[in-house]
Amino acid sequence: PSGSAAAEIQKLKDADLCTVQVGYYSLRKDLLQIIERKVDKIAEAGTSS
């Protein structure tokens, strides 16, 4: 992943949000200031699996 994507992935891992399902069921405000459209992509991935 690119530098910013890698940093966001690390933030998710640090918060124990290591799967799409966990990310999908987490509150948006708890997703560590990730750009909202990326949160939407995580949510879409969670509903499509």
Short mmCIF file of C-alpha atoms in Angstrom, two decimals:
data_model
loop_
_atom_site.label_atom_id
_atom_site.label_comp_id
_atom_site.label_asym_id
_atom_site.label_seq_id
_atom_site.Cartn_x
_atom_site.Cartn_y
_atom_site.Cartn_z
CA PRO A 1 0.00 0.00 0.00
CA SER A 2 1.02 3.61 -0.48
CA GLY A 3 2.33 5.57 2.48
CA SER A 4 -1.00 7.10 3.49
CA ALA A 5 -2.89 3.84 2.93
CA ALA A 6 -0.32 1.96 5.00
CA ALA A 7 -0.70 4.51 7.81
CA GLU A 8 -4.49 4.10 7.75
CA ILE A 9 -4.16 0.31 7.78
CA GLN A 10 -1.85 0.56 10.78
CA LYS A 11 -4.37 2.80 12.60
CA LEU A 12 -7.06 0.18 12.00
CA LYS A 13 -4.80 -2.61 13.26
CA ASP A 14 -3.84 -0.58 16.34
CA ALA A 15 -7.56 -0.22 17.14
CA ASP A 16 -8.09 -3.99 16.67
CA LEU A 17 -10.16 -3.38 13.54
CA CYS A 18 -8.49 -6.11 11.53
CA THR A 19 -11.40 -7.41 9.46
CA VAL A 20 -13.95 -5.78 7.20
CA GLN A 21 -16.75 -7.17 9.35
CA VAL A 22 -15.36 -5.58 12.53
CA GLY A 23 -14.85 -2.30 10.67
CA TYR A 24 -18.38 -2.42 9.30
CA TYR A 25 -19.93 -2.87 12.75
CA SER A 26 -17.80 -0.16 14.36
CA LEU A 27 -19.10 3.34 14.81
CA ARG A 28 -17.90 5.80 12.20
CA LYS A 29 -16.52 8.12 14.87
CA ASP A 30 -14.39 5.24 16.14
CA LEU A 31 -12.71 4.69 12.79
CA LEU A 32 -9.84 7.03 13.64
CA GLN A 33 -10.34 9.98 11.32
CA ILE A 34 -10.24 7.93 8.14
CA ILE A 35 -11.59 9.84 5.17
CA GLU A 36 -15.33 9.24 5.06
CA ARG A 37 -15.37 7.85 1.52
CA LYS A 38 -12.89 5.18 2.60
CA VAL A 39 -15.18 4.31 5.50
CA ASP A 40 -17.99 3.98 2.94
CA LYS A 41 -15.83 1.58 0.91
CA ILE A 42 -15.19 -0.51 4.04
CA ALA A 43 -18.94 -0.58 4.73
CA GLU A 44 -19.70 -1.57 1.13
CA ALA A 45 -17.16 -4.39 1.31
CA GLY A 46 -18.74 -5.58 4.56
CA THR A 47 -22.19 -5.78 3.04
CA SER A 48 -21.06 -7.48 -0.17
CA SER A 49 -19.40 -10.45 1.53
#
